[in-house]
Short mmCIF file of C-alpha atoms in Angstrom, two decimals:
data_model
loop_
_atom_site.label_atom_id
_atom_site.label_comp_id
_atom_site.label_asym_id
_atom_site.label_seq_id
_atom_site.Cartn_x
_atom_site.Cartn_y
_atom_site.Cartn_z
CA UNK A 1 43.86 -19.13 -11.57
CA UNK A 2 42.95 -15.65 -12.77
CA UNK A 3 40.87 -15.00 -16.01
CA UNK A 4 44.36 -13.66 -17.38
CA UNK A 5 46.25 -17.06 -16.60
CA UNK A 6 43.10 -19.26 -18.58
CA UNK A 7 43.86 -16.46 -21.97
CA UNK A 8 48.04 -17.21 -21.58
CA UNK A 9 47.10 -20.99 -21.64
CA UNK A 10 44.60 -20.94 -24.65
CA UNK A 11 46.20 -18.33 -26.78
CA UNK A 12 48.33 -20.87 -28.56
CA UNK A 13 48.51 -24.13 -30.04
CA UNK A 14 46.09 -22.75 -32.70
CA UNK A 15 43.65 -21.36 -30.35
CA UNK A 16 42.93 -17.55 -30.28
CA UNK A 17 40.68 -16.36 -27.63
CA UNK A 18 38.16 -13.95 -29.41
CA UNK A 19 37.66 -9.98 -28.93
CA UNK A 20 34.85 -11.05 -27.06
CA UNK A 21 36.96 -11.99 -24.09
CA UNK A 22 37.12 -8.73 -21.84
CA UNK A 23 33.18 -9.37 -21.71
CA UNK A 24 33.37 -13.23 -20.00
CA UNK A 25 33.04 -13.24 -16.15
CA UNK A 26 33.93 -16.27 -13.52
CA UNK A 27 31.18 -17.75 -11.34
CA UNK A 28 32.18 -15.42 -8.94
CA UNK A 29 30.87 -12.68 -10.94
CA UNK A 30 28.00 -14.07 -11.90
CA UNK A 31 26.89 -14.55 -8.19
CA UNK A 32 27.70 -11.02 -7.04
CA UNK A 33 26.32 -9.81 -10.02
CA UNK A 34 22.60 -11.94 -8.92
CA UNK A 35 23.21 -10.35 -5.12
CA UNK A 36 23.66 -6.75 -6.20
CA UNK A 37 20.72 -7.25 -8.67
CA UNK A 38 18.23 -8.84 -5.99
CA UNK A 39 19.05 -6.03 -3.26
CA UNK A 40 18.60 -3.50 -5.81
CA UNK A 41 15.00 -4.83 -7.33
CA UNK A 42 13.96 -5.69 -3.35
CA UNK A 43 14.77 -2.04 -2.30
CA UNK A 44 12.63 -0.99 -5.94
CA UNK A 45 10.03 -3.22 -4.82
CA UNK A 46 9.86 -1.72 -1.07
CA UNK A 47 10.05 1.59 -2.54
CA UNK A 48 7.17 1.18 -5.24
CA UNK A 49 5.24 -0.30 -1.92
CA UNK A 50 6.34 2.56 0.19
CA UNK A 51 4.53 4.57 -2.53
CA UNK A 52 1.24 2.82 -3.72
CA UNK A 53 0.72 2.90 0.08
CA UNK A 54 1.35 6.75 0.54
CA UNK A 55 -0.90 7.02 -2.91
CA UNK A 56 -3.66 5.20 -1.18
CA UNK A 57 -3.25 6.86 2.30
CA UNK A 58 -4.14 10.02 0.30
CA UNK A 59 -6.99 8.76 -1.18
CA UNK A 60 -8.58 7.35 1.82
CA UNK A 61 -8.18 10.95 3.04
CA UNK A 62 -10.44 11.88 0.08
CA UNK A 63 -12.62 9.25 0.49
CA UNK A 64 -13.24 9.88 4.35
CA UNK A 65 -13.52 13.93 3.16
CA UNK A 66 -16.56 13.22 0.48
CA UNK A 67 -18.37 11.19 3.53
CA UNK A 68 -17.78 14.15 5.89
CA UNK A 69 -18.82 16.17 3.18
CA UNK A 70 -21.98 13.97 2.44
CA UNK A 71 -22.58 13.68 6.20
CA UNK A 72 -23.03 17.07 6.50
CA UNK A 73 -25.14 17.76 3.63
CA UNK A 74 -28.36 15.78 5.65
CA UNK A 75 -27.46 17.23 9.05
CA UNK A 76 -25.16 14.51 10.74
CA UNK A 77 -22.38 15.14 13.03
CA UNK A 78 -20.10 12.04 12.60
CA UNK A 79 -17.71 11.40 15.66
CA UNK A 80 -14.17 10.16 15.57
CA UNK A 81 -12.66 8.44 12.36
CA UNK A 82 -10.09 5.55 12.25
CA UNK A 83 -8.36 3.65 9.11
CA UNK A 84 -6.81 0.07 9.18
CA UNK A 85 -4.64 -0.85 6.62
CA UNK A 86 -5.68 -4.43 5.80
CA UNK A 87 -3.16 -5.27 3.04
CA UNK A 88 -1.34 -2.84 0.88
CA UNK A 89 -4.42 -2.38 -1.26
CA UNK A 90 -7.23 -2.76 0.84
CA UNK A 91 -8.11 -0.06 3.57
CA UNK A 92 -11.06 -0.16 6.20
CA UNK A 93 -12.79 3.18 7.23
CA UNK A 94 -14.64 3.29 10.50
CA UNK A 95 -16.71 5.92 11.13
CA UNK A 96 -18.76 6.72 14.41
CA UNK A 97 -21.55 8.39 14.97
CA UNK A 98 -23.72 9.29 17.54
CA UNK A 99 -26.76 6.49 18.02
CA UNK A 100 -29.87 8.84 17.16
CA UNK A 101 -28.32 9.29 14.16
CA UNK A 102 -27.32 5.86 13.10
CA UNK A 103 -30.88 4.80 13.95
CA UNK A 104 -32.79 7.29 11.54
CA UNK A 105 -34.39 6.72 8.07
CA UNK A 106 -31.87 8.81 6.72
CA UNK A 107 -28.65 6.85 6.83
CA UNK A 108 -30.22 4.53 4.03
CA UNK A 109 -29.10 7.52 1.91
CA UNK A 110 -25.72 7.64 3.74
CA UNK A 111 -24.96 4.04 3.14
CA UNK A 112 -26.57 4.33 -0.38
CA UNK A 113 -23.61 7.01 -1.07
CA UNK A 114 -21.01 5.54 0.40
CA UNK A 115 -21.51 2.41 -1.06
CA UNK A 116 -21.29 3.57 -4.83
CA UNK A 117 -18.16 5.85 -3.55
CA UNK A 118 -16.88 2.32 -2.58
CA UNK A 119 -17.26 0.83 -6.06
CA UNK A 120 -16.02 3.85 -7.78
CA UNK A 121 -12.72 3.94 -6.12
CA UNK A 122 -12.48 0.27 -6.61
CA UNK A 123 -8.85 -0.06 -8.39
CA UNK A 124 -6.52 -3.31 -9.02
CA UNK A 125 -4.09 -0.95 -6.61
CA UNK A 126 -6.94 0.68 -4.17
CA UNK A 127 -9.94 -0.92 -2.44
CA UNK A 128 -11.88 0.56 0.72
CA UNK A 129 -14.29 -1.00 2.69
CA UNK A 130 -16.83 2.48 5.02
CA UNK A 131 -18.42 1.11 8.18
CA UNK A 132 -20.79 3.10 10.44
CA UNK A 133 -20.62 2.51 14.13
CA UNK A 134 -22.79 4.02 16.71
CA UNK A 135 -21.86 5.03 20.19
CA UNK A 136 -23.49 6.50 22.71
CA UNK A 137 -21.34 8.28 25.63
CA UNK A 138 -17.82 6.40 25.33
CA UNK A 139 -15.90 4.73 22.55
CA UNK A 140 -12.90 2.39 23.63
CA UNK A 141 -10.27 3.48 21.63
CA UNK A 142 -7.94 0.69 22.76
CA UNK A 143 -10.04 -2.04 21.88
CA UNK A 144 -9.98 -0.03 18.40
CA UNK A 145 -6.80 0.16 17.71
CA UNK A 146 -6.37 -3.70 19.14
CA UNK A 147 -8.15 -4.29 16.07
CA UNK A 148 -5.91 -2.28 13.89
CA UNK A 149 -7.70 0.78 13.61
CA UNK A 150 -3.76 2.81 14.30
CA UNK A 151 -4.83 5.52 12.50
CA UNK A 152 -7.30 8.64 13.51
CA UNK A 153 -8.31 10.42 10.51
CA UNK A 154 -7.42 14.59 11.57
CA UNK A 155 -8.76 16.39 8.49
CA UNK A 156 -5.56 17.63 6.99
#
């Protein structure tokens, strides 16, 4: 029975169906209505994801420049650089460098820096956790990016 039908029926014997009545809807409406509604808000929500991540992407760029940048400031020569993606807020640096250097006095200062940097770009959206890895003749990238580590950082 269509919406029409139910109006001919009731619009009589002292009933009136109300101006109101263009604005009713069947079940069936109402439950295309919901689906429409949920695909719409999940294709938001992987959109607004698809975007916090590309925000945070950049900064880890940033982040992994001002540690180049600090690097070179007390003579270091940092090796290759890798990011992991942990969760959509929280991204893991690794950065390698050759042994001599991660064994002298001076990388207290390194890790001092980096881990203030780590705190100040602490955000409800953003979190990023630097390590320091030596290596000495050969890193095994494979074993690196078994771990997650999908991502070498290029400079641009």
């Amino acid at each position: 029975m269509t919406q029409e039908q139910v109006f001919e029926i009731v619009d009589r014997d002292g009933w009136k169906a109300t101006p109101d009545r263009d604005l009713l809807f069947s079940s069936d409406h109402v439950i295309e209505a919901y689906f429409k509604g949920k695909d719409a808000g999940q294709r938001t929500e992987t959109s607004l994801a698809a975007d916090q991540i590309g925000k945070n992407l950049q900064r880890s760029s940033e982040v992994t420049a001002s540690i180049l940048d600090n690097f070179r400031k007390h003579g270091f020569n940092p090796g290759d650089i890798f990011l992991r993606i942990a969760s959509q807020k929280f991204y893991e640096i690794l950065i390698t460098l050759p042994e001599s250097e991660f064994l002298s006095d001076v990388i207290l200062d390194i890790y001092s820096f980096i881990g203030e940097l780590q705190q100040k770009e602490a955000s409800d959206y953003y979190n990023v956790d630097v390590t320091l890895c030596p290596f000495s003749e050969r890193l095994n990238v494979d074993c690196l990016t078994a771990d997650g580590f999908i991502f070498r950082y290029t400079g641009n």
